[in-house]
Tab-separated table of C-alpha atoms and ligand atoms in Angstrom:
chain	number	residue	atom	x	y	z
A	294	MET	CA	108.762	-106.831	-17.682
A	295	ILE	CA	105.770	-108.378	-19.399
A	296	VAL	CA	102.995	-107.056	-21.627
A	297	MET	CA	99.440	-108.038	-20.678
A	298	LYS	CA	96.834	-107.370	-23.336
A	299	PHE	CA	93.133	-107.664	-22.582
A	300	GLY	CA	90.596	-107.976	-25.401
A	301	GLY	CA	87.103	-106.560	-25.813
A	302	THR	CA	85.273	-109.249	-23.805
A	303	SER	CA	87.884	-109.029	-21.054
A	304	VAL	CA	86.987	-105.364	-20.557
A	305	GLY	CA	83.370	-105.878	-21.667
A	306	ASN	CA	81.656	-104.735	-18.471
A	307	ALA	CA	82.358	-103.543	-14.935
A	308	ALA	CA	82.746	-107.053	-13.488
A	309	ALA	CA	85.159	-108.040	-16.251
A	310	ILE	CA	87.257	-104.906	-15.734
A	311	ASP	CA	87.406	-105.645	-12.045
A	312	ARG	CA	88.598	-109.145	-12.881
A	313	VAL	CA	91.305	-107.681	-15.121
A	314	THR	CA	92.659	-105.486	-12.342
A	315	LYS	CA	92.797	-108.511	-10.024
A	316	ILE	CA	94.656	-110.578	-12.627
A	317	VAL	CA	97.203	-107.803	-13.151
A	318	THR	CA	97.549	-107.098	-9.434
A	319	ARG	CA	98.605	-110.707	-8.858
A	320	ARG	CA	101.395	-110.226	-11.392
A	321	LEU	CA	102.813	-106.858	-10.343
A	322	ARG	CA	106.091	-108.609	-9.528
A	323	ASP	CA	106.571	-109.219	-13.261
A	324	ASP	CA	106.476	-105.472	-13.907
A	325	PRO	CA	103.520	-105.474	-16.329
A	326	VAL	CA	102.515	-102.975	-18.971
A	327	VAL	CA	98.814	-103.302	-19.780
A	328	VAL	CA	97.273	-102.943	-23.252
A	329	VAL	CA	93.495	-102.835	-23.666
A	330	SER	CA	90.962	-103.158	-26.464
A	331	ALA	CA	87.784	-101.143	-26.634
A	332	VAL	CA	84.848	-102.548	-24.678
A	333	GLY	CA	83.515	-105.529	-26.710
A	334	GLY	CA	81.403	-104.444	-29.674
A	335	ILE	CA	82.305	-100.764	-29.353
A	336	THR	CA	84.624	-100.494	-32.373
A	337	THR	CA	81.924	-101.956	-34.612
A	338	LEU	CA	79.404	-99.562	-33.082
A	339	LEU	CA	81.664	-96.571	-33.749
A	340	LEU	CA	82.251	-97.573	-37.369
A	341	GLU	CA	78.489	-97.946	-37.839
A	342	ALA	CA	77.891	-94.589	-36.181
A	343	ALA	CA	80.278	-92.933	-38.639
A	344	GLN	CA	78.630	-94.634	-41.624
A	345	GLY	CA	75.195	-93.678	-40.282
A	346	ALA	CA	76.224	-90.043	-39.882
A	347	LYS	CA	77.583	-90.004	-43.421
A	348	LYS	CA	74.243	-91.204	-44.749
A	349	ARG	CA	72.606	-88.438	-42.730
A	350	SER	CA	70.503	-90.922	-40.819
A	351	ARG	CA	69.578	-90.445	-37.161
A	352	LYS	CA	71.387	-93.699	-36.511
A	353	GLY	CA	74.734	-91.960	-36.183
A	354	ILE	CA	73.555	-89.883	-33.269
A	355	GLN	CA	71.571	-92.734	-31.721
A	356	LEU	CA	74.664	-94.894	-31.739
A	357	PHE	CA	76.618	-92.115	-30.086
A	358	GLU	CA	74.042	-92.157	-27.284
A	359	ARG	CA	74.462	-95.900	-26.980
A	360	PHE	CA	78.249	-95.492	-26.830
A	361	ARG	CA	77.833	-93.031	-23.992
A	362	GLY	CA	75.217	-95.148	-22.233
A	363	ILE	CA	77.417	-98.258	-22.224
A	364	HIS	CA	80.436	-96.460	-20.787
A	365	ASP	CA	78.393	-94.412	-18.319
A	366	GLY	CA	76.922	-97.674	-17.042
A	367	ILE	CA	80.362	-99.214	-16.562
A	368	MET	CA	81.736	-96.124	-14.817
A	369	ARG	CA	78.706	-95.935	-12.530
A	370	GLU	CA	79.192	-99.541	-11.464
A	371	LEU	CA	82.878	-98.945	-10.864
A	372	CYS	CA	82.079	-95.767	-8.907
A	373	LEU	CA	84.156	-93.615	-11.271
A	374	SER	CA	83.413	-89.957	-11.896
A	375	GLU	CA	81.406	-89.334	-15.063
A	376	ARG	CA	83.785	-86.480	-15.841
A	377	LEU	CA	86.562	-89.009	-16.538
A	378	VAL	CA	85.840	-89.283	-20.256
A	379	ALA	CA	83.786	-86.114	-20.807
A	380	GLU	CA	86.379	-84.755	-23.211
A	381	GLU	CA	86.312	-87.899	-25.364
A	382	TYR	CA	82.498	-87.850	-25.483
A	383	GLU	CA	82.545	-84.231	-26.601
A	384	LYS	CA	85.143	-84.793	-29.338
A	385	LEU	CA	83.312	-87.841	-30.644
A	386	ARG	CA	79.975	-86.014	-30.692
A	387	GLU	CA	81.544	-83.138	-32.596
A	388	VAL	CA	83.129	-85.290	-35.271
A	389	LEU	CA	79.919	-87.273	-35.817
A	390	HIS	CA	78.057	-84.022	-36.313
A	391	GLY	CA	80.751	-82.884	-38.725
A	392	ILE	CA	80.381	-86.073	-40.779
A	393	TYR	CA	76.603	-85.637	-40.698
A	394	TYR	CA	76.711	-82.085	-42.031
A	395	LEU	CA	79.332	-82.737	-44.687
A	396	GLY	CA	77.972	-86.143	-45.702
A	397	GLU	CA	81.588	-87.171	-46.153
A	398	LEU	CA	83.687	-89.839	-44.477
A	399	THR	CA	87.360	-90.409	-45.328
A	400	PRO	CA	89.494	-93.307	-44.012
A	401	ARG	CA	91.308	-90.740	-41.901
A	402	THR	CA	88.090	-89.596	-40.254
A	403	LEU	CA	87.000	-93.205	-39.812
A	404	ASP	CA	90.201	-93.925	-37.870
A	405	TYR	CA	89.648	-90.842	-35.744
A	406	VAL	CA	86.120	-92.017	-34.860
A	407	ALA	CA	87.261	-95.607	-34.217
A	408	SER	CA	89.973	-94.385	-31.842
A	409	PHE	CA	87.475	-93.382	-29.159
A	410	GLY	CA	86.701	-96.967	-28.143
A	411	GLU	CA	90.214	-97.592	-26.856
A	412	ARG	CA	90.735	-94.047	-25.615
A	413	VAL	CA	87.760	-94.414	-23.317
A	414	SER	CA	88.419	-98.013	-22.214
A	415	ALA	CA	92.056	-97.279	-21.321
A	416	LYS	CA	91.021	-94.348	-19.157
A	417	ILE	CA	88.374	-96.406	-17.374
A	418	VAL	CA	90.642	-99.372	-16.719
A	419	SER	CA	93.465	-97.136	-15.536
A	420	ALA	CA	91.128	-95.222	-13.203
A	421	HIS	CA	89.898	-98.499	-11.749
A	422	PHE	CA	93.492	-99.498	-10.941
A	423	CYS	CA	93.968	-96.161	-9.177
A	424	ALA	CA	90.737	-96.639	-7.240
A	425	GLY	CA	92.064	-100.017	-6.085
A	426	GLY	CA	95.246	-98.411	-4.778
A	427	ILE	CA	97.552	-99.166	-7.707
A	428	PRO	CA	98.964	-95.959	-9.200
A	429	SER	CA	98.273	-96.089	-12.936
A	430	ARG	CA	98.300	-93.845	-15.958
A	431	PRO	CA	96.438	-94.220	-19.271
A	432	TYR	CA	98.490	-93.857	-22.469
A	433	SER	CA	97.229	-93.512	-26.004
A	434	GLY	CA	99.173	-95.571	-28.539
A	435	TRP	CA	101.014	-92.440	-29.637
A	436	GLU	CA	101.846	-91.386	-26.085
A	437	ALA	CA	103.403	-94.822	-25.725
A	438	GLY	CA	105.526	-94.090	-28.794
A	439	ILE	CA	103.823	-95.966	-31.649
A	440	VAL	CA	104.403	-94.172	-34.943
A	441	THR	CA	102.947	-95.689	-38.115
A	442	ASN	CA	102.856	-95.102	-41.831
A	443	GLY	CA	99.841	-93.247	-43.198
A	444	GLU	CA	97.846	-96.265	-44.363
A	445	HIS	CA	94.601	-95.524	-42.587
A	446	CYS	CA	92.545	-98.439	-41.256
A	447	ASN	CA	95.499	-100.798	-41.653
A	448	ALA	CA	98.620	-98.919	-40.624
A	449	SER	CA	102.037	-100.459	-39.914
A	450	PRO	CA	104.562	-99.282	-37.340
A	451	LEU	CA	107.723	-97.552	-38.533
A	452	PHE	CA	110.976	-99.128	-37.510
A	453	ARG	CA	111.997	-96.276	-35.246
A	454	THR	CA	108.854	-96.788	-33.196
A	455	TYR	CA	110.617	-99.445	-31.098
A	456	ALA	CA	113.266	-97.068	-29.803
A	457	ILE	CA	110.656	-94.401	-29.061
A	458	ILE	CA	108.514	-96.860	-27.102
A	459	HIS	CA	111.542	-97.867	-25.091
A	460	ARG	CA	112.345	-94.284	-24.251
A	461	LYS	CA	108.788	-93.271	-23.407
A	462	LEU	CA	107.961	-96.246	-21.240
A	463	ALA	CA	111.342	-96.600	-19.555
A	464	ALA	CA	110.468	-93.509	-17.537
A	465	ARG	CA	107.180	-94.982	-16.291
A	466	LYS	CA	106.437	-94.574	-12.602
A	467	LYS	CA	102.858	-95.790	-12.632
A	468	LEU	CA	101.287	-98.866	-14.200
A	469	PRO	CA	100.735	-97.957	-17.863
A	470	VAL	CA	97.379	-98.846	-19.438
A	471	ILE	CA	97.878	-98.381	-23.168
A	472	THR	CA	95.215	-98.188	-25.857
A	473	GLY	CA	95.490	-101.088	-28.303
A	474	PHE	CA	94.664	-100.707	-31.987
A	475	ILE	CA	95.379	-96.972	-32.356
A	476	ALA	CA	98.481	-94.946	-33.097
A	477	ARG	CA	99.594	-91.891	-35.026
A	478	SER	CA	101.258	-91.383	-38.368
A	479	GLU	CA	104.340	-89.255	-38.845
A	480	SER	CA	102.168	-86.370	-39.901
A	481	GLY	CA	100.283	-86.619	-36.618
A	482	GLU	CA	97.021	-88.176	-37.844
A	483	ILE	CA	95.396	-90.909	-35.797
A	484	THR	CA	95.728	-94.307	-37.489
A	485	THR	CA	94.471	-97.802	-36.652
A	486	LEU	CA	96.280	-101.113	-37.073
A	487	GLY	CA	93.345	-102.993	-38.627
A	488	ARG	CA	90.448	-104.775	-36.933
A	489	GLY	CA	91.594	-106.868	-34.019
A	490	GLY	CA	94.822	-104.849	-33.971
A	491	SER	CA	95.205	-104.592	-30.201
A	492	ASP	CA	97.138	-107.861	-30.196
A	493	PHE	CA	99.504	-106.250	-32.664
A	494	THR	CA	99.902	-103.254	-30.336
A	495	ALA	CA	100.842	-105.611	-27.515
A	496	ALA	CA	103.500	-107.234	-29.682
A	497	ILE	CA	104.869	-103.871	-30.837
A	498	ILE	CA	105.128	-102.673	-27.239
A	499	GLY	CA	106.677	-105.992	-26.218
A	500	ARG	CA	109.312	-105.727	-28.880
A	501	GLY	CA	110.071	-102.082	-28.059
A	502	MET	CA	110.483	-102.909	-24.383
A	503	GLY	CA	112.292	-106.202	-24.923
A	504	ALA	CA	109.596	-107.881	-22.818
A	505	GLU	CA	110.112	-111.296	-21.258
A	506	GLU	CA	106.665	-112.355	-22.380
A	507	ILE	CA	103.663	-111.001	-24.277
A	508	GLN	CA	100.410	-112.202	-22.779
A	509	ILE	CA	97.220	-112.068	-24.808
A	510	TRP	CA	94.257	-112.390	-22.419
A	511	THR	CA	91.111	-113.322	-24.278
A	512	ASP	CA	87.819	-115.167	-23.747
A	513	VAL	CA	88.897	-118.634	-24.864
A	514	THR	CA	91.586	-120.871	-23.427
A	515	GLY	CA	94.382	-120.512	-25.939
A	516	ILE	CA	94.797	-121.695	-29.510
A	517	MET	CA	92.848	-124.882	-30.145
A	518	THR	CA	93.429	-127.968	-32.274
A	519	ALA	CA	90.298	-127.013	-34.267
A	520	ASP	CA	87.328	-124.687	-33.991
A	521	PRO	CA	85.411	-126.127	-30.995
A	522	ARG	CA	82.093	-125.176	-32.599
A	523	VAL	CA	82.902	-127.614	-35.389
A	524	VAL	CA	84.836	-130.196	-33.388
A	525	PRO	CA	83.512	-130.557	-29.839
A	526	ARG	CA	86.606	-132.572	-28.853
A	527	ALA	CA	89.021	-129.844	-29.900
A	528	ARG	CA	91.475	-128.955	-27.146
A	529	THR	CA	93.997	-126.283	-26.246
A	530	ILE	CA	97.433	-126.600	-27.828
A	531	LYS	CA	99.921	-126.279	-24.959
A	532	LYS	CA	102.959	-125.209	-26.945
A	533	LEU	CA	103.512	-124.325	-30.574
A	534	SER	CA	106.026	-122.510	-32.727
A	535	PHE	CA	105.731	-118.975	-34.088
A	536	ALA	CA	105.506	-120.378	-37.591
A	537	GLU	CA	102.652	-122.709	-36.633
A	538	ALA	CA	100.845	-119.939	-34.787
A	539	ALA	CA	101.164	-117.658	-37.811
A	540	GLU	CA	99.450	-120.258	-39.999
A	541	LEU	CA	96.706	-120.722	-37.437
A	542	ALA	CA	96.225	-117.034	-36.757
A	543	TYR	CA	95.359	-116.553	-40.359
A	544	PHE	CA	93.303	-119.609	-41.178
A	545	GLY	CA	92.102	-120.666	-37.774
A	546	ALA	CA	89.878	-119.266	-35.071
A	547	LYS	CA	90.465	-115.581	-34.555
A	548	VAL	CA	92.323	-115.917	-31.278
A	549	LEU	CA	95.414	-114.056	-32.366
A	550	HIS	CA	95.752	-111.231	-34.860
A	551	PRO	CA	97.998	-112.570	-37.665
A	552	ARG	CA	100.423	-109.658	-37.485
A	553	THR	CA	101.098	-110.209	-33.774
A	554	ILE	CA	103.625	-112.914	-34.419
A	555	GLU	CA	106.137	-110.845	-36.340
A	556	PRO	CA	107.449	-108.400	-33.725
A	557	ALA	CA	107.525	-111.202	-31.148
A	558	MET	CA	109.386	-113.515	-33.487
A	559	GLU	CA	111.948	-110.887	-34.431
A	560	LYS	CA	113.018	-110.557	-30.791
A	561	ASN	CA	112.217	-114.127	-29.818
A	562	ILE	CA	109.690	-113.091	-27.169
A	563	PRO	CA	107.302	-115.868	-26.075
A	564	VAL	CA	103.611	-115.128	-26.589
A	565	ARG	CA	101.173	-116.688	-24.133
A	566	ILE	CA	97.456	-116.838	-24.845
A	567	LEU	CA	95.337	-116.922	-21.717
A	568	ASN	CA	91.688	-116.830	-20.691
A	569	THR	CA	90.555	-113.909	-18.520
A	570	PHE	CA	87.604	-115.991	-17.354
A	571	GLU	CA	89.735	-118.993	-16.424
A	572	PRO	CA	92.938	-117.296	-15.311
A	573	GLU	CA	94.552	-120.367	-13.751
A	574	ALA	CA	94.422	-122.397	-16.986
A	575	ALA	CA	97.813	-122.644	-18.682
A	576	GLY	CA	96.614	-121.533	-22.131
A	577	SER	CA	98.905	-121.761	-25.160
A	578	LEU	CA	102.541	-120.779	-25.315
A	579	VAL	CA	104.033	-119.693	-28.639
A	580	VAL	CA	107.828	-119.926	-28.856
A	581	ARG	CA	110.506	-120.098	-31.526
A	582	ASN	CA	111.089	-123.825	-31.324
A	583	ALA	CA	108.339	-126.147	-30.229
A	584	ARG	CA	109.013	-129.832	-30.721
A	585	PRO	CA	106.686	-131.183	-33.428
A	586	PRO	CA	103.956	-133.403	-31.999
A	587	GLY	CA	104.319	-137.175	-32.322
A	588	ASN	CA	102.345	-137.502	-35.523
A	589	SER	CA	103.573	-134.138	-36.899
A	590	ILE	CA	100.144	-132.482	-36.920
A	591	ARG	CA	99.249	-129.745	-34.495
A	592	ALA	CA	95.856	-128.486	-35.631
A	593	ILE	CA	93.252	-128.428	-38.368
A	594	ALA	CA	92.141	-124.966	-39.388
A	595	CYS	CA	89.529	-123.843	-41.856
A	596	LYS	CA	88.523	-120.654	-43.592
A	597	LYS	CA	85.242	-120.598	-45.475
A	598	ASN	CA	83.841	-118.323	-48.166
A	599	ASN	CA	86.713	-118.007	-50.589
A	600	ILE	CA	86.599	-117.474	-54.310
A	601	LEU	CA	88.665	-119.740	-56.550
A	602	PHE	CA	90.183	-118.323	-59.736
A	603	ASN	CA	91.033	-120.755	-62.497
A	604	LEU	CA	93.300	-119.095	-65.012
A	605	ARG	CA	94.391	-120.840	-68.201
A	606	SER	CA	96.667	-119.769	-70.956
A	607	THR	CA	99.027	-121.566	-73.294
A	608	ARG	CA	101.095	-118.396	-73.178
A	609	MET	CA	102.448	-119.578	-69.881
A	610	LEU	CA	104.290	-122.393	-71.659
A	611	ASP	CA	107.957	-121.564	-71.483
A	612	ALA	CA	107.282	-117.856	-70.923
A	613	HIS	CA	108.482	-115.522	-68.236
A	614	GLY	CA	106.563	-112.701	-66.646
A	615	TYR	CA	103.177	-114.365	-67.040
A	616	LEU	CA	102.639	-114.934	-63.331
A	617	ALA	CA	103.810	-111.423	-62.576
A	618	ARG	CA	101.156	-110.025	-64.897
A	619	ILE	CA	98.421	-112.062	-63.276
A	620	PHE	CA	99.333	-111.056	-59.742
A	621	GLU	CA	99.706	-107.458	-60.797
A	622	VAL	CA	95.943	-107.455	-61.410
A	623	PHE	CA	95.256	-108.603	-57.856
A	624	ARG	CA	97.714	-106.101	-56.512
A	625	ASN	CA	96.115	-103.234	-58.389
A	626	HIS	CA	92.839	-104.059	-56.653
A	627	SER	CA	94.557	-104.457	-53.253
A	628	ILE	CA	93.342	-108.033	-52.978
A	629	PRO	CA	95.408	-110.535	-51.005
A	630	VAL	CA	95.812	-113.934	-52.658
A	631	ASP	CA	95.726	-116.795	-50.159
A	632	LEU	CA	96.399	-120.101	-51.851
A	633	ILE	CA	98.043	-120.771	-55.199
A	634	ALA	CA	98.843	-123.813	-57.280
A	635	THR	CA	100.250	-123.810	-60.785
A	636	SER	CA	100.771	-126.206	-63.640
A	637	GLU	CA	102.328	-125.500	-67.007
A	638	VAL	CA	99.156	-123.997	-68.483
A	639	SER	CA	96.941	-123.143	-65.553
A	640	VAL	CA	97.080	-121.176	-62.348
A	641	SER	CA	94.633	-121.576	-59.470
A	642	ALA	CA	94.418	-118.891	-56.828
A	643	THR	CA	91.982	-118.148	-54.036
A	644	VAL	CA	90.909	-114.845	-52.547
A	645	ASP	CA	88.598	-114.005	-49.670
A	646	GLY	CA	84.908	-113.911	-50.601
A	647	ASN	CA	84.546	-110.390	-49.226
A	648	CYS	CA	85.982	-108.983	-52.457
A	649	ALA	CA	83.097	-110.370	-54.534
A	650	HIS	CA	82.083	-106.813	-55.445
A	651	LYS	CA	85.348	-106.286	-57.312
A	652	LEU	CA	85.057	-109.537	-59.222
A	653	GLY	CA	83.671	-108.210	-62.511
A	654	GLU	CA	86.500	-105.769	-62.975
A	655	ILE	CA	89.188	-108.261	-62.027
A	656	ILE	CA	87.872	-110.913	-64.383
A	657	SER	CA	87.747	-108.497	-67.270
A	658	GLU	CA	91.340	-107.406	-66.637
A	659	LEU	CA	92.541	-110.983	-66.296
A	660	GLY	CA	90.638	-111.778	-69.486
A	661	LYS	CA	93.229	-109.775	-71.407
A	662	ILE	CA	95.957	-112.158	-70.256
A	663	CYS	CA	94.229	-115.530	-69.961
A	664	THR	CA	90.908	-117.341	-69.739
A	665	ALA	CA	89.572	-116.595	-66.263
A	666	ARG	CA	86.847	-118.536	-64.463
A	667	THR	CA	85.762	-118.276	-60.848
A	668	VAL	CA	83.814	-120.393	-58.409
A	669	ALA	CA	82.610	-119.087	-55.061
A	670	GLU	CA	81.738	-120.603	-51.686
A	671	ARG	CA	84.910	-122.579	-51.334
A	672	ALA	CA	86.637	-123.430	-48.046
A	673	ILE	CA	90.353	-123.711	-47.376
A	674	VAL	CA	91.155	-126.581	-45.029
A	675	CYS	CA	94.590	-126.263	-43.541
A	676	VAL	CA	96.464	-129.069	-41.800
A	677	VAL	CA	99.188	-127.449	-39.698
A	678	GLY	CA	102.201	-128.922	-37.972
A	679	GLY	CA	105.953	-128.322	-37.901
A	680	GLY	CA	106.716	-131.952	-38.717
A	681	ILE	CA	104.699	-132.214	-41.916
A	682	GLY	CA	107.569	-131.540	-44.301
A	683	SER	CA	109.812	-134.172	-42.727
A	684	THR	CA	107.319	-136.993	-42.180
A	685	PRO	CA	106.620	-139.398	-45.036
A	686	ASN	CA	103.078	-140.135	-46.124
A	687	ILE	CA	101.252	-137.315	-44.300
A	688	ALA	CA	99.722	-136.026	-47.509
A	689	GLY	CA	98.729	-139.530	-48.491
A	690	LYS	CA	96.960	-140.034	-45.192
A	691	VAL	CA	95.237	-136.653	-45.280
A	692	PHE	CA	93.735	-137.169	-48.714
A	693	ARG	CA	92.813	-140.791	-48.102
A	694	ILE	CA	90.806	-139.780	-45.034
A	695	VAL	CA	89.111	-136.872	-46.750
A	696	GLY	CA	88.414	-138.915	-49.863
A	697	ARG	CA	86.926	-141.782	-47.872
A	698	GLY	CA	84.556	-139.220	-46.379
A	699	GLY	CA	83.301	-138.393	-49.857
A	700	VAL	CA	84.815	-134.924	-49.923
A	701	ASN	CA	86.089	-133.744	-53.283
A	702	VAL	CA	89.386	-131.839	-53.187
A	703	GLU	CA	89.560	-129.080	-55.788
A	704	MET	CA	93.021	-127.658	-55.278
A	705	ILE	CA	96.065	-128.584	-53.195
A	706	SER	CA	99.007	-126.599	-51.913
A	707	GLN	CA	101.918	-127.677	-49.742
A	708	ALA	CA	104.661	-125.114	-49.462
A	709	SER	CA	108.201	-126.316	-48.982
A	710	SER	CA	108.287	-124.744	-45.524
A	711	GLY	CA	106.771	-128.113	-44.644
A	712	LEU	CA	104.420	-126.560	-42.151
A	713	ASN	CA	101.049	-127.054	-43.690
A	714	ILE	CA	99.017	-128.807	-46.299
A	715	SER	CA	96.147	-126.681	-47.531
A	716	PHE	CA	93.383	-127.722	-49.860
A	717	LEU	CA	90.152	-126.378	-51.191
A	718	VAL	CA	86.711	-127.952	-50.855
A	719	LYS	CA	83.123	-126.787	-51.172
A	720	ASN	CA	81.939	-124.745	-48.181
A	721	GLY	CA	79.401	-127.449	-47.414
A	722	ASP	CA	82.081	-130.168	-47.182
A	723	ALA	CA	84.480	-128.245	-44.954
A	724	ASP	CA	83.181	-129.168	-41.492
A	725	ARG	CA	83.098	-132.852	-42.377
A	726	ALA	CA	86.673	-132.739	-43.671
A	727	VAL	CA	87.858	-130.959	-40.523
A	728	ARG	CA	86.108	-133.456	-38.223
A	729	LEU	CA	87.499	-136.463	-40.057
A	730	LEU	CA	91.047	-135.119	-39.975
A	731	HIS	CA	90.813	-134.087	-36.343
A	732	LYS	CA	89.541	-137.508	-35.390
A	733	GLU	CA	92.350	-139.251	-37.214
A	734	PHE	CA	95.283	-137.052	-36.213
A	735	LEU	CA	94.320	-135.376	-32.957
A	736	GLU	CA	91.955	-137.614	-31.031
A	737	ARG	CA	94.108	-140.684	-30.637
B	31	LIG	N1	88.899	-102.659	-30.831
B	31	LIG	C1	89.510	-103.084	-32.049
B	31	LIG	C2	88.565	-103.989	-32.836
B	31	LIG	O1	87.519	-104.351	-32.340
B	31	LIG	C3	90.835	-103.709	-31.833
B	31	LIG	C4	90.844	-104.947	-30.972
B	31	LIG	O2	89.928	-105.168	-30.190
B	31	LIG	O3	91.804	-105.700	-31.049
B	31	LIG	O4	88.864	-104.321	-33.936
B	32	MG	MG1	91.075	-109.840	-30.790
């Protein structure tokens, strides 16, 4: 069997949903299980509706009307009964009113509100299969067996989830259309797997079922050698390794949710990234072992808007536990650290710019351990390729090219996995660095 996951754009309107059913119908031989996102833009709308209701603005209720309008429009075009999702509409309306009256919004309630996007889209897609003569049944993530921990808005599946999925879906008689993104905790509360988490759902289901392949159907043709908005000559990478894809999922274009790779890798299930709007294109295939490309470099990724921490202390000289104390501060604020480089007296670390609001507190805590300085608006440029660690002079080439382009490198990190060279530049220099590197390594 295979898992076929369709993202928000792929189920973004009636025509797109119709396209999805045709794509799946052509692959019924492969015994598919379908996973769907909410209609494009709906999760963001729901989160805004909840925030609006909490602030007691009319916006919460207006957004609810828009939610209903969008789905009513789709169902009308697909000739589906408006009663199909009446229950979901009613529950959503009730909870938004509840938030409005209490003026209170917990992460748990936020997850409950966010869940309606996928609950409604799965029902619509499944009903459209039925209307086309393919018996289908919608499943919520929990009906499909996904049990998570209680970390709302960013939950993780429990290990036993895989056996439950297997049991629940083994008995399937009709084509399952499963909600991505949402699940339930052990205590029965609705949880979500983090924004973009439907890919993760697909991988969890794939692992539970021991799928032959996990297909991620999106609106671009696979993982690319660079962001095509920055590098017009960027092209689809035909085949890459899990490890390379993991690097790119995090730093590159948001084609694949970073956590998707793990369940697939654990069971060695190939992940294929395909374009719903160009279904015949081969896309990208992610497998355990992909031969490194001729010049060792697969892609150039970039992530802008990071904050660089420069931490200095002579206490680090010959001392143990110093690094642990520094990272403890980041941990206590739940802030992921992306890049690090250390010397005997200084540590450089970068974090995403979206935690700027916590900066004051962090700096004052770090100030007790070391001298802490920060600079903002920095970009991480990431050269990715499985052959980097085993090819001489890659780093030399990379920095010669970037330097010739007048770009100043502020920090460098190459882990011994030999998979990537990452370095930090000013936001304003990032696109130039990416273009120069792409031209040198990927356009010849
Ligand atoms: N609907 C969710 C989101 O927009 C999950 C997903 O689409 O993958 O974040
Ligand atoms: Mg996505």
